[in-house]
Amino acid sequence: MKIRYLYYIVLGWALSLPACNSPQSRVLVRDLQAFEQAVRQARPGDQIVLANGVWKDAELVLKGEGEPDKPIRLLAEEKGKVLLEGQSNLRLGGKYLEVEGLVFRNGYTPTGEVIAFKVNDDTLCYNCRVTECVIDDYNPPERFDSNYWVALYGQHNRFDHNYLVGKRNQGVTLAVRLKSEDSRENKHRIDHNHFGYRPTLGSNGGESLRIGTSHYSLSNSNTLVEDNYFEWCSGELEIISNKSCGNTFRNNTFFECQGTLTMRHGNETLVENNYFFGNGKPNTGGIRIINENQTVRRNYLQGLTGYRFRGALVVMNGVPNSPLNRYFQVKNALAANNLLIDCDHIQLCAGSDEERSVVPVNSAIVSNIFYHHHKKNIFTVYDDVSGIEFRDNLLGPDMDFPVYKGQVLKQGFERKAIEFESKDGVLTAPAYPDIGPDQRIERPGGHNTGVSWYPKRDYRIHFNTGKVIAVPAKENALYEAVRQSAPGDILELSEAATYSHTKSIDLVHPLTIRAAAGLAGKPLLTFERSSLFNIENGGSLRLEGLSISGKSSDDKPGNAVIRTSRYAMIDNYQLTVADCEVRDLDVNHSFEFIKIFKHTFADSISLINCHFENITGNVLAADKETDDLGIYNVENVVVDGCTFKDIGGLALGLYRGGTDESTFGPIVQLSRTTFENVGQNRRNKYAAAVLLHGVQLARLEELQFINSKKLKLHLIVGEPVIELSSIHFEASEGIESNDDAWVGNQITYHQNQNKQ
Ligand code: CA
């Protein structure tokens, strides 16, 4: 009896062993060769462990076949201590593979993807998972060298709990590809990821997530995107570009993202229980509806300021018999039980024009709350909305109903004072528990997405966070101070004397350079090289209270006070010049104040209360992207309270060519400024004082042009918003534009000038 009992125990133990002959193994590998051997030998249930340390130029290929309960796993010896750097990447292909705990940083992929869910087109992934991996600032030096950080191919894969931060080059951060039959109906799950900072690209191709492409957009993807956190994802107009059918976006948080979740192509999308926090930041957007059978319900949208295609809720017009890559008509759309608070723009029939002429049909906007504490009028109706049924929607008590062609659309809206409760920065309307997200579901944020073992990166540009350093008026003292500075430092020029420079100053982090308080005059900066300041990757600059002269500069064409890197820059920069005087940039014929090179991009350039005088070239010409691909050099420009006198070239020039509609900028404010004898240099190829070509938003007010060349406005892309007021021309050439429709009547002309 005893023996028989033992026999059964032994038999039971033997049956519990893996089917293969050897037991499951865990192999620690220290180099690529050992890794490749381990992959060749891997059996279901095996673990391949990468040793701690830097893996340089490691192109990992994990190919194998695990089993449902016995995946082949690729692990880090310790999470956060296995660092893939240089030209490293990962491809995986086969079945039941899992990857966990890797970090990609300090380099960029030599191929089109950092992590690809395929080895090649014949070996895709099925039931594979990548979890708790980090890709951090892993960019090529050239911003238009396009790649994906992650591409999903195959079916039934999961990408979860990863942290992707600091993608700066062109190309989608995470793409779901539907290129072959084997990658459709894929039912991927993308969840609990932290999509971190993604700066404005200044072009199409800055999406954080794209599912499909227009070519395969009528195929089902059936991807589930849930519980992700999108933080400062502002690459372009589309944070998410949905381009296939049957996808679900559920319970994601979008924090201060300048763009929208766009149902660009494909049908039967469900967008529910998502949170959009704009916090009043510019261009923050919500949800954009295009195509058929889209459902948008129980979302929370707060403080979104975006207009037109980046409104809080946008329903687009379509193109008759649209080709795959244009705009299909909206049919059977439902937007229900959404809670929109302090969102500035709801856009209906957006994009209505000669081409986009078909209006939404069989659609409904039902039981939503549109509540704004400060703004009465949030609806813009661009076309006939009779194909949208409005029912049981609530408006704030003082708010305006939507209006189309003078007709007030009251039906389906009721004005009402609503009591809100605030919890963790989210408002709820207790009287309407079914409007807004289901509060029982945990909201994604920085704490419950991504990984816990890697620092959160805040790659936004921060000024004045460091120490204040006094700089005496000695030759190259500022050069030395900059070299020894730390990010965010303030270099304070302590004497109202001349600071001369025999070397150019390279800026590689944000710095403020300003006059000390209480000086008798402005410190004067002079320089001998072809430039004084070079903004290199990472550099940003604020100049305050200084005087700058070009008198000491070499007699060479192409000099500039400030220039960007001569090469493509992957990092965006910011530049502010305030309360400064700039004179005598005239030792040769085309001396510029700010010289911008191709494939560089400024988040903002501001000239505030400055005086520019006796300059042979341009003060600011952001006009280097001449390929007409919708690429441009600066997002926001402010020129306020300035005088420009005796300037040979442009006081301001902005150029964005092409018809692409993926971006917001350039955005320009030009105000309280005088132009006297500007633009008359025969080398000024634009023959203008100010050139605004392809800008998206321009506010021009209180401008005076005296004896100056034209104000040239060439406005073609999208639906530019142009506001002109109080513009005076005296002995000047006036305005030249491609369209007079927006030229208001607040423009005056004196003496012998022509409006052209
Ligand atoms: Ca796009």
mmCIF file of C-alpha atoms in Angstrom, residues 155-481:
data_model
loop_
_atom_site.group_PDB
_atom_site.id
_atom_site.type_symbol
_atom_site.label_atom_id
_atom_site.label_comp_id
_atom_site.label_asym_id
_atom_site.label_seq_id
_atom_site.Cartn_x
_atom_site.Cartn_y
_atom_site.Cartn_z
ATOM 1 C CA GLN A 155 -2.264 39.495 -34.029
ATOM 2 C CA HIS A 156 -3.242 39.251 -30.388
ATOM 3 C CA ASN A 157 -0.264 41.118 -29.057
ATOM 4 C CA ARG A 158 -0.087 43.218 -25.930
ATOM 5 C CA PHE A 159 1.960 46.356 -25.305
ATOM 6 C CA ASP A 160 1.533 47.444 -21.713
ATOM 7 C CA HIS A 161 3.086 49.325 -18.803
ATOM 8 C CA ASN A 162 5.760 50.914 -20.985
ATOM 9 C CA TYR A 163 7.142 54.444 -20.731
ATOM 10 C CA LEU A 164 7.796 56.264 -24.014
ATOM 11 C CA VAL A 165 9.125 59.763 -23.523
ATOM 12 C CA GLY A 166 10.897 62.407 -25.566
ATOM 13 C CA LYS A 167 10.277 61.396 -29.175
ATOM 14 C CA ARG A 168 11.389 64.388 -31.186
ATOM 15 C CA ASN A 169 11.918 63.189 -34.743
ATOM 16 C CA GLN A 170 9.334 62.609 -37.432
ATOM 17 C CA GLY A 171 7.344 59.403 -37.216
ATOM 18 C CA VAL A 172 4.644 57.903 -35.051
ATOM 19 C CA THR A 173 5.612 56.941 -31.513
ATOM 20 C CA LEU A 174 3.526 53.738 -31.548
ATOM 21 C CA ALA A 175 2.047 52.413 -34.777
ATOM 22 C CA VAL A 176 -0.271 49.481 -35.342
ATOM 23 C CA ARG A 177 0.443 48.246 -38.853
ATOM 24 C CA LEU A 178 -2.168 46.472 -40.976
ATOM 25 C CA LYS A 179 0.037 45.887 -43.999
ATOM 26 C CA SER A 180 -0.791 42.216 -44.539
ATOM 27 C CA GLU A 181 -3.813 39.976 -43.958
ATOM 28 C CA ASP A 182 -1.971 38.479 -40.966
ATOM 29 C CA SER A 183 -1.933 41.830 -39.221
ATOM 30 C CA ARG A 184 -5.644 42.631 -39.536
ATOM 31 C CA GLU A 185 -8.424 41.690 -37.112
ATOM 32 C CA ASN A 186 -5.483 41.798 -34.752
ATOM 33 C CA LYS A 187 -7.179 42.430 -31.408
ATOM 34 C CA HIS A 188 -4.025 43.957 -29.966
ATOM 35 C CA ARG A 189 -4.239 45.426 -26.498
ATOM 36 C CA ILE A 190 -2.362 48.637 -25.725
ATOM 37 C CA ASP A 191 -2.772 49.439 -22.062
ATOM 38 C CA HIS A 192 -1.296 51.139 -19.018
ATOM 39 C CA ASN A 193 1.421 52.863 -21.019
ATOM 40 C CA HIS A 194 2.748 56.291 -20.168
ATOM 41 C CA PHE A 195 3.197 58.347 -23.316
ATOM 42 C CA GLY A 196 5.367 61.212 -22.069
ATOM 43 C CA TYR A 197 6.440 64.553 -23.488
ATOM 44 C CA ARG A 198 6.404 64.820 -27.246
ATOM 45 C CA PRO A 199 7.192 68.358 -28.476
ATOM 46 C CA THR A 200 5.663 70.069 -31.485
ATOM 47 C CA LEU A 201 7.220 68.665 -34.642
ATOM 48 C CA GLY A 202 6.263 71.487 -36.990
ATOM 49 C CA SER A 203 5.109 68.989 -39.621
ATOM 50 C CA ASN A 204 2.873 65.986 -40.169
ATOM 51 C CA GLY A 205 4.192 62.783 -38.605
ATOM 52 C CA GLY A 206 4.118 63.733 -34.930
ATOM 53 C CA GLU A 207 1.339 61.361 -33.820
ATOM 54 C CA SER A 208 1.775 59.516 -30.530
ATOM 55 C CA LEU A 209 -0.404 56.593 -31.644
ATOM 56 C CA ARG A 210 -1.663 55.586 -35.051
ATOM 57 C CA ILE A 211 -3.705 52.514 -35.865
ATOM 58 C CA GLY A 212 -3.667 51.663 -39.563
ATOM 59 C CA THR A 213 -3.198 53.879 -42.589
ATOM 60 C CA SER A 214 -5.674 55.265 -45.086
ATOM 61 C CA HIS A 215 -4.826 52.418 -47.469
ATOM 62 C CA TYR A 216 -6.087 49.707 -45.075
ATOM 63 C CA SER A 217 -8.566 51.907 -43.260
ATOM 64 C CA LEU A 218 -11.644 49.890 -44.191
ATOM 65 C CA SER A 219 -10.158 46.744 -42.629
ATOM 66 C CA ASN A 220 -10.851 45.835 -39.040
ATOM 67 C CA SER A 221 -8.036 46.273 -36.587
ATOM 68 C CA ASN A 222 -10.125 45.730 -33.434
ATOM 69 C CA THR A 223 -7.376 47.129 -31.270
ATOM 70 C CA LEU A 224 -8.175 48.006 -27.678
ATOM 71 C CA VAL A 225 -6.459 51.095 -26.275
ATOM 72 C CA GLU A 226 -7.206 51.486 -22.586
ATOM 73 C CA ASP A 227 -5.894 52.894 -19.331
ATOM 74 C CA ASN A 228 -3.040 54.823 -20.961
ATOM 75 C CA TYR A 229 -1.703 58.197 -19.881
ATOM 76 C CA PHE A 230 -0.838 60.746 -22.570
ATOM 77 C CA GLU A 231 1.117 63.604 -21.030
ATOM 78 C CA TRP A 232 2.211 66.657 -23.073
ATOM 79 C CA CYS A 233 1.835 64.741 -26.337
ATOM 80 C CA SER A 234 1.815 67.708 -28.708
ATOM 81 C CA GLY A 235 3.657 66.495 -31.801
ATOM 82 C CA GLU A 236 0.900 67.552 -34.175
ATOM 83 C CA LEU A 237 -2.838 67.917 -34.616
ATOM 84 C CA GLU A 238 -3.440 64.186 -34.119
ATOM 85 C CA ILE A 239 -2.357 62.827 -30.755
ATOM 86 C CA ILE A 240 -4.070 59.646 -31.852
ATOM 87 C CA SER A 241 -4.773 58.981 -35.509
ATOM 88 C CA ASN A 242 -7.319 56.196 -35.843
ATOM 89 C CA LYS A 243 -7.144 54.826 -39.386
ATOM 90 C CA SER A 244 -8.892 51.452 -39.294
ATOM 91 C CA CYS A 245 -12.163 49.888 -38.161
ATOM 92 C CA GLY A 246 -13.432 48.469 -34.917
ATOM 93 C CA ASN A 247 -11.051 50.082 -32.443
ATOM 94 C CA THR A 248 -11.867 51.029 -28.867
ATOM 95 C CA PHE A 249 -10.340 53.893 -26.885
ATOM 96 C CA ARG A 250 -11.420 53.507 -23.284
ATOM 97 C CA ASN A 251 -10.421 55.173 -20.066
ATOM 98 C CA ASN A 252 -7.314 56.986 -21.242
ATOM 99 C CA THR A 253 -6.128 60.312 -19.842
ATOM 100 C CA PHE A 254 -4.871 63.128 -22.047
ATOM 101 C CA PHE A 255 -3.033 65.734 -19.995
ATOM 102 C CA GLU A 256 -2.288 69.102 -21.612
ATOM 103 C CA CYS A 257 -1.941 67.570 -25.073
ATOM 104 C CA GLN A 258 -2.080 69.988 -28.006
ATOM 105 C CA GLY A 259 -4.080 67.887 -30.407
ATOM 106 C CA THR A 260 -7.024 65.539 -30.610
ATOM 107 C CA LEU A 261 -8.048 61.919 -30.642
ATOM 108 C CA THR A 262 -8.924 61.847 -34.331
ATOM 109 C CA MET A 263 -11.077 59.225 -36.010
ATOM 110 C CA ARG A 264 -9.322 60.041 -39.242
ATOM 111 C CA HIS A 265 -10.292 56.945 -41.254
ATOM 112 C CA GLY A 266 -12.237 53.749 -40.582
ATOM 113 C CA ASN A 267 -15.566 53.056 -38.922
ATOM 114 C CA GLU A 268 -17.139 51.598 -35.771
ATOM 115 C CA THR A 269 -14.859 53.279 -33.294
ATOM 116 C CA LEU A 270 -15.822 53.473 -29.628
ATOM 117 C CA VAL A 271 -14.404 56.362 -27.605
ATOM 118 C CA GLU A 272 -15.566 56.138 -24.019
ATOM 119 C CA ASN A 273 -14.710 57.146 -20.495
ATOM 120 C CA ASN A 274 -11.620 59.122 -21.504
ATOM 121 C CA TYR A 275 -10.348 62.225 -19.703
ATOM 122 C CA PHE A 276 -9.004 65.280 -21.512
ATOM 123 C CA PHE A 277 -7.422 67.964 -19.343
ATOM 124 C CA GLY A 278 -6.455 71.133 -21.199
ATOM 125 C CA ASN A 279 -6.056 73.373 -18.151
ATOM 126 C CA GLY A 280 -6.485 76.367 -20.449
ATOM 127 C CA LYS A 281 -3.256 75.638 -22.338
ATOM 128 C CA PRO A 282 -3.197 76.756 -25.995
ATOM 129 C CA ASN A 283 -4.366 74.378 -28.720
ATOM 130 C CA THR A 284 -5.429 71.638 -26.330
ATOM 131 C CA GLY A 285 -8.069 69.547 -28.069
ATOM 132 C CA GLY A 286 -10.515 66.709 -27.588
ATOM 133 C CA ILE A 287 -12.249 64.352 -29.985
ATOM 134 C CA ARG A 288 -12.677 64.675 -33.746
ATOM 135 C CA ILE A 289 -15.322 62.613 -35.547
ATOM 136 C CA ILE A 290 -15.086 61.560 -39.212
ATOM 137 C CA ASN A 291 -16.508 58.460 -41.034
ATOM 138 C CA GLU A 292 -19.327 56.073 -40.071
ATOM 139 C CA ASN A 293 -20.759 54.539 -36.912
ATOM 140 C CA GLN A 294 -18.528 56.333 -34.444
ATOM 141 C CA THR A 295 -19.610 56.398 -30.807
ATOM 142 C CA VAL A 296 -18.309 58.955 -28.335
ATOM 143 C CA ARG A 297 -19.752 58.573 -24.876
ATOM 144 C CA ARG A 298 -19.151 59.386 -21.238
ATOM 145 C CA ASN A 299 -15.937 61.284 -21.828
ATOM 146 C CA TYR A 300 -14.695 64.144 -19.665
ATOM 147 C CA LEU A 301 -13.257 67.204 -21.380
ATOM 148 C CA GLN A 302 -12.052 70.173 -19.365
ATOM 149 C CA GLY A 303 -10.281 73.442 -20.104
ATOM 150 C CA LEU A 304 -9.636 72.701 -23.777
ATOM 151 C CA THR A 305 -8.936 75.831 -25.784
ATOM 152 C CA GLY A 306 -8.299 74.441 -29.276
ATOM 153 C CA TYR A 307 -10.175 75.822 -32.249
ATOM 154 C CA ARG A 308 -11.213 74.355 -35.597
ATOM 155 C CA PHE A 309 -9.814 70.797 -36.063
ATOM 156 C CA ARG A 310 -8.566 70.758 -32.478
ATOM 157 C CA GLY A 311 -11.821 71.738 -30.829
ATOM 158 C CA ALA A 312 -13.077 69.867 -27.788
ATOM 159 C CA LEU A 313 -15.667 68.079 -29.924
ATOM 160 C CA VAL A 314 -15.398 68.302 -33.689
ATOM 161 C CA VAL A 315 -17.779 66.769 -36.224
ATOM 162 C CA MET A 316 -16.346 67.092 -39.713
ATOM 163 C CA ASN A 317 -17.862 67.575 -43.119
ATOM 164 C CA GLY A 318 -16.919 64.987 -45.737
ATOM 165 C CA VAL A 319 -15.963 64.851 -49.383
ATOM 166 C CA PRO A 320 -18.490 63.438 -51.920
ATOM 167 C CA ASN A 321 -17.287 59.983 -53.065
ATOM 168 C CA SER A 322 -14.189 60.532 -51.012
ATOM 169 C CA PRO A 323 -11.016 58.725 -51.945
ATOM 170 C CA LEU A 324 -9.518 56.713 -49.064
ATOM 171 C CA ASN A 325 -7.134 59.442 -48.073
ATOM 172 C CA ARG A 326 -9.630 62.313 -47.873
ATOM 173 C CA TYR A 327 -12.667 62.806 -45.653
ATOM 174 C CA PHE A 328 -15.560 60.332 -45.616
ATOM 175 C CA GLN A 329 -18.989 61.625 -44.695
ATOM 176 C CA VAL A 330 -20.039 61.336 -41.055
ATOM 177 C CA LYS A 331 -22.908 58.830 -40.822
ATOM 178 C CA ASN A 332 -24.588 57.374 -37.739
ATOM 179 C CA ALA A 333 -22.360 59.162 -35.274
ATOM 180 C CA LEU A 334 -23.440 59.322 -31.645
ATOM 181 C CA ALA A 335 -21.991 61.702 -29.066
ATOM 182 C CA ALA A 336 -23.748 61.016 -25.795
ATOM 183 C CA ASN A 337 -23.377 61.596 -22.063
ATOM 184 C CA ASN A 338 -20.149 63.525 -22.376
ATOM 185 C CA LEU A 339 -19.247 66.170 -19.817
ATOM 186 C CA LEU A 340 -17.545 69.233 -21.313
ATOM 187 C CA ILE A 341 -16.478 71.923 -18.885
ATOM 188 C CA ASP A 342 -14.836 75.216 -19.818
ATOM 189 C CA CYS A 343 -14.057 74.000 -23.320
ATOM 190 C CA ASP A 344 -13.893 76.930 -25.720
ATOM 191 C CA HIS A 345 -14.882 75.394 -29.046
ATOM 192 C CA ILE A 346 -17.427 72.830 -30.248
ATOM 193 C CA GLN A 347 -17.136 72.592 -34.026
ATOM 194 C CA LEU A 348 -19.941 71.196 -36.183
ATOM 195 C CA CYS A 349 -19.522 70.538 -39.923
ATOM 196 C CA ALA A 350 -15.932 71.631 -39.465
ATOM 197 C CA GLY A 351 -13.817 71.849 -42.578
ATOM 198 C CA SER A 352 -16.848 72.758 -44.710
ATOM 199 C CA ASP A 353 -15.565 74.085 -48.015
ATOM 200 C CA GLU A 354 -15.975 73.445 -51.721
ATOM 201 C CA GLU A 355 -14.345 70.045 -51.454
ATOM 202 C CA ARG A 356 -15.664 69.008 -48.027
ATOM 203 C CA SER A 357 -19.285 69.662 -48.883
ATOM 204 C CA VAL A 358 -21.235 66.674 -47.511
ATOM 205 C CA VAL A 359 -22.752 67.226 -44.087
ATOM 206 C CA PRO A 360 -23.200 64.656 -41.285
ATOM 207 C CA VAL A 361 -26.290 62.421 -41.530
ATOM 208 C CA ASN A 362 -28.259 60.098 -39.201
ATOM 209 C CA SER A 363 -26.228 61.372 -36.302
ATOM 210 C CA ALA A 364 -27.126 62.435 -32.781
ATOM 211 C CA ILE A 365 -25.730 64.596 -30.008
ATOM 212 C CA VAL A 366 -27.591 63.519 -26.903
ATOM 213 C CA SER A 367 -27.506 64.102 -23.153
ATOM 214 C CA ASN A 368 -24.247 65.981 -23.013
ATOM 215 C CA ILE A 369 -23.390 68.793 -20.637
ATOM 216 C CA PHE A 370 -21.707 71.782 -22.293
ATOM 217 C CA TYR A 371 -20.822 74.082 -19.418
ATOM 218 C CA HIS A 372 -18.532 77.063 -19.549
ATOM 219 C CA HIS A 373 -17.986 79.343 -16.584
ATOM 220 C CA HIS A 374 -16.689 82.288 -18.632
ATOM 221 C CA LYS A 375 -17.548 81.946 -22.310
ATOM 222 C CA LYS A 376 -21.093 82.203 -23.612
ATOM 223 C CA ASN A 377 -20.638 81.106 -27.157
ATOM 224 C CA ILE A 378 -18.758 77.869 -27.712
ATOM 225 C CA PHE A 379 -20.485 76.444 -30.797
ATOM 226 C CA THR A 380 -19.457 77.088 -34.364
ATOM 227 C CA VAL A 381 -21.783 75.632 -36.989
ATOM 228 C CA TYR A 382 -20.158 75.724 -40.412
ATOM 229 C CA ASP A 383 -22.871 74.032 -42.460
ATOM 230 C CA ASP A 384 -26.334 72.458 -42.378
ATOM 231 C CA VAL A 385 -26.711 70.362 -39.207
ATOM 232 C CA SER A 386 -30.169 68.981 -39.995
ATOM 233 C CA GLY A 387 -28.569 65.522 -40.179
ATOM 234 C CA ILE A 388 -27.658 65.742 -36.490
ATOM 235 C CA GLU A 389 -30.402 65.213 -33.937
ATOM 236 C CA PHE A 390 -29.881 67.280 -30.784
ATOM 237 C CA ARG A 391 -31.629 65.946 -27.701
ATOM 238 C CA ASP A 392 -31.507 66.518 -23.949
ATOM 239 C CA ASN A 393 -28.279 68.496 -23.941
ATOM 240 C CA LEU A 394 -27.610 70.935 -21.118
ATOM 241 C CA LEU A 395 -25.927 74.312 -21.371
ATOM 242 C CA GLY A 396 -24.731 76.651 -18.641
ATOM 243 C CA PRO A 397 -27.436 79.172 -17.627
ATOM 244 C CA ASP A 398 -25.968 82.134 -19.550
ATOM 245 C CA MET A 399 -24.683 80.314 -22.571
ATOM 246 C CA ASP A 400 -25.710 80.788 -26.190
ATOM 247 C CA PHE A 401 -27.447 78.166 -28.272
ATOM 248 C CA PRO A 402 -25.731 77.115 -31.484
ATOM 249 C CA VAL A 403 -26.544 79.351 -34.433
ATOM 250 C CA TYR A 404 -26.409 78.607 -38.143
ATOM 251 C CA LYS A 405 -27.015 81.332 -40.706
ATOM 252 C CA GLY A 406 -28.848 83.438 -38.148
ATOM 253 C CA GLN A 407 -31.121 80.600 -37.068
ATOM 254 C CA VAL A 408 -30.905 79.776 -33.361
ATOM 255 C CA LEU A 409 -30.827 76.000 -32.817
ATOM 256 C CA LYS A 410 -32.648 75.768 -29.522
ATOM 257 C CA GLN A 411 -34.142 72.353 -29.930
ATOM 258 C CA GLY A 412 -32.386 69.692 -27.899
ATOM 259 C CA PHE A 413 -30.654 72.188 -25.608
ATOM 260 C CA GLU A 414 -31.706 73.441 -22.219
ATOM 261 C CA ARG A 415 -29.974 76.135 -20.199
ATOM 262 C CA LYS A 416 -29.525 75.164 -16.622
ATOM 263 C CA ALA A 417 -27.516 76.014 -13.524
ATOM 264 C CA ILE A 418 -25.713 72.811 -12.609
ATOM 265 C CA GLU A 419 -24.024 72.034 -9.333
ATOM 266 C CA PHE A 420 -20.652 70.377 -9.705
ATOM 267 C CA GLU A 421 -18.556 68.588 -7.161
ATOM 268 C CA SER A 422 -14.793 68.557 -7.397
ATOM 269 C CA LYS A 423 -12.679 65.559 -6.562
ATOM 270 C CA ASP A 424 -8.990 65.193 -7.490
ATOM 271 C CA GLY A 425 -9.347 68.018 -9.982
ATOM 272 C CA VAL A 426 -12.293 66.371 -11.763
ATOM 273 C CA LEU A 427 -15.784 67.823 -11.688
ATOM 274 C CA THR A 428 -18.842 65.646 -11.511
ATOM 275 C CA ALA A 429 -22.494 66.616 -11.728
ATOM 276 C CA PRO A 430 -24.145 64.524 -8.998
ATOM 277 C CA ALA A 431 -27.610 65.240 -10.380
ATOM 278 C CA TYR A 432 -26.549 63.595 -13.646
ATOM 279 C CA PRO A 433 -24.579 60.491 -12.668
ATOM 280 C CA ASP A 434 -24.707 59.037 -16.186
ATOM 281 C CA ILE A 435 -23.039 62.054 -17.755
ATOM 282 C CA GLY A 436 -19.251 61.968 -17.708
ATOM 283 C CA PRO A 437 -17.032 58.983 -16.952
ATOM 284 C CA ASP A 438 -17.915 56.115 -14.687
ATOM 285 C CA GLN A 439 -16.234 57.183 -11.463
ATOM 286 C CA ARG A 440 -15.778 53.597 -10.331
ATOM 287 C CA ILE A 441 -13.055 53.054 -12.913
ATOM 288 C CA GLU A 442 -9.597 54.161 -11.814
ATOM 289 C CA ARG A 443 -8.315 57.101 -13.847
ATOM 290 C CA PRO A 444 -4.897 56.666 -15.488
ATOM 291 C CA GLY A 445 -2.115 59.036 -14.497
ATOM 292 C CA GLY A 446 1.621 59.074 -13.953
ATOM 293 C CA HIS A 447 1.309 56.818 -10.905
ATOM 294 C CA ASN A 448 -0.500 53.829 -12.399
ATOM 295 C CA THR A 449 0.921 53.661 -15.906
ATOM 296 C CA GLY A 450 4.381 53.017 -17.342
ATOM 297 C CA VAL A 451 7.038 51.686 -14.994
ATOM 298 C CA SER A 452 7.750 52.441 -11.352
ATOM 299 C CA TRP A 453 11.512 51.958 -11.498
ATOM 300 C CA TYR A 454 12.545 54.697 -13.957
ATOM 301 C CA PRO A 455 12.531 58.469 -13.327
ATOM 302 C CA LYS A 456 9.749 60.534 -14.908
ATOM 303 C CA ARG A 457 11.243 62.910 -17.431
ATOM 304 C CA ASP A 458 10.006 66.472 -17.747
ATOM 305 C CA TYR A 459 11.622 67.558 -20.979
ATOM 306 C CA ARG A 460 9.732 70.841 -21.186
ATOM 307 C CA ILE A 461 11.961 73.900 -21.394
ATOM 308 C CA HIS A 462 12.344 75.646 -18.030
ATOM 309 C CA PHE A 463 13.974 79.032 -17.479
ATOM 310 C CA ASN A 464 15.126 80.661 -14.257
ATOM 311 C CA THR A 465 15.198 77.507 -12.179
ATOM 312 C CA GLY A 466 18.925 77.691 -11.379
ATOM 313 C CA LYS A 467 21.276 80.069 -9.622
ATOM 314 C CA VAL A 468 22.078 83.722 -10.328
ATOM 315 C CA ILE A 469 25.678 84.284 -11.416
ATOM 316 C CA ALA A 470 27.236 87.769 -11.600
ATOM 317 C CA VAL A 471 29.351 88.354 -14.727
ATOM 318 C CA PRO A 472 31.937 91.212 -14.817
ATOM 319 C CA ALA A 473 32.677 93.231 -17.964
ATOM 320 C CA LYS A 474 35.815 91.426 -19.081
ATOM 321 C CA GLU A 475 36.589 90.015 -22.505
ATOM 322 C CA ASN A 476 34.907 86.592 -22.904
ATOM 323 C CA ALA A 477 33.697 86.623 -19.297
ATOM 324 C CA LEU A 478 30.215 85.783 -20.521
ATOM 325 C CA TYR A 479 31.625 82.978 -22.675
ATOM 326 C CA GLU A 480 33.261 81.464 -19.596
ATOM 327 C CA ALA A 481 30.179 81.947 -17.449
#
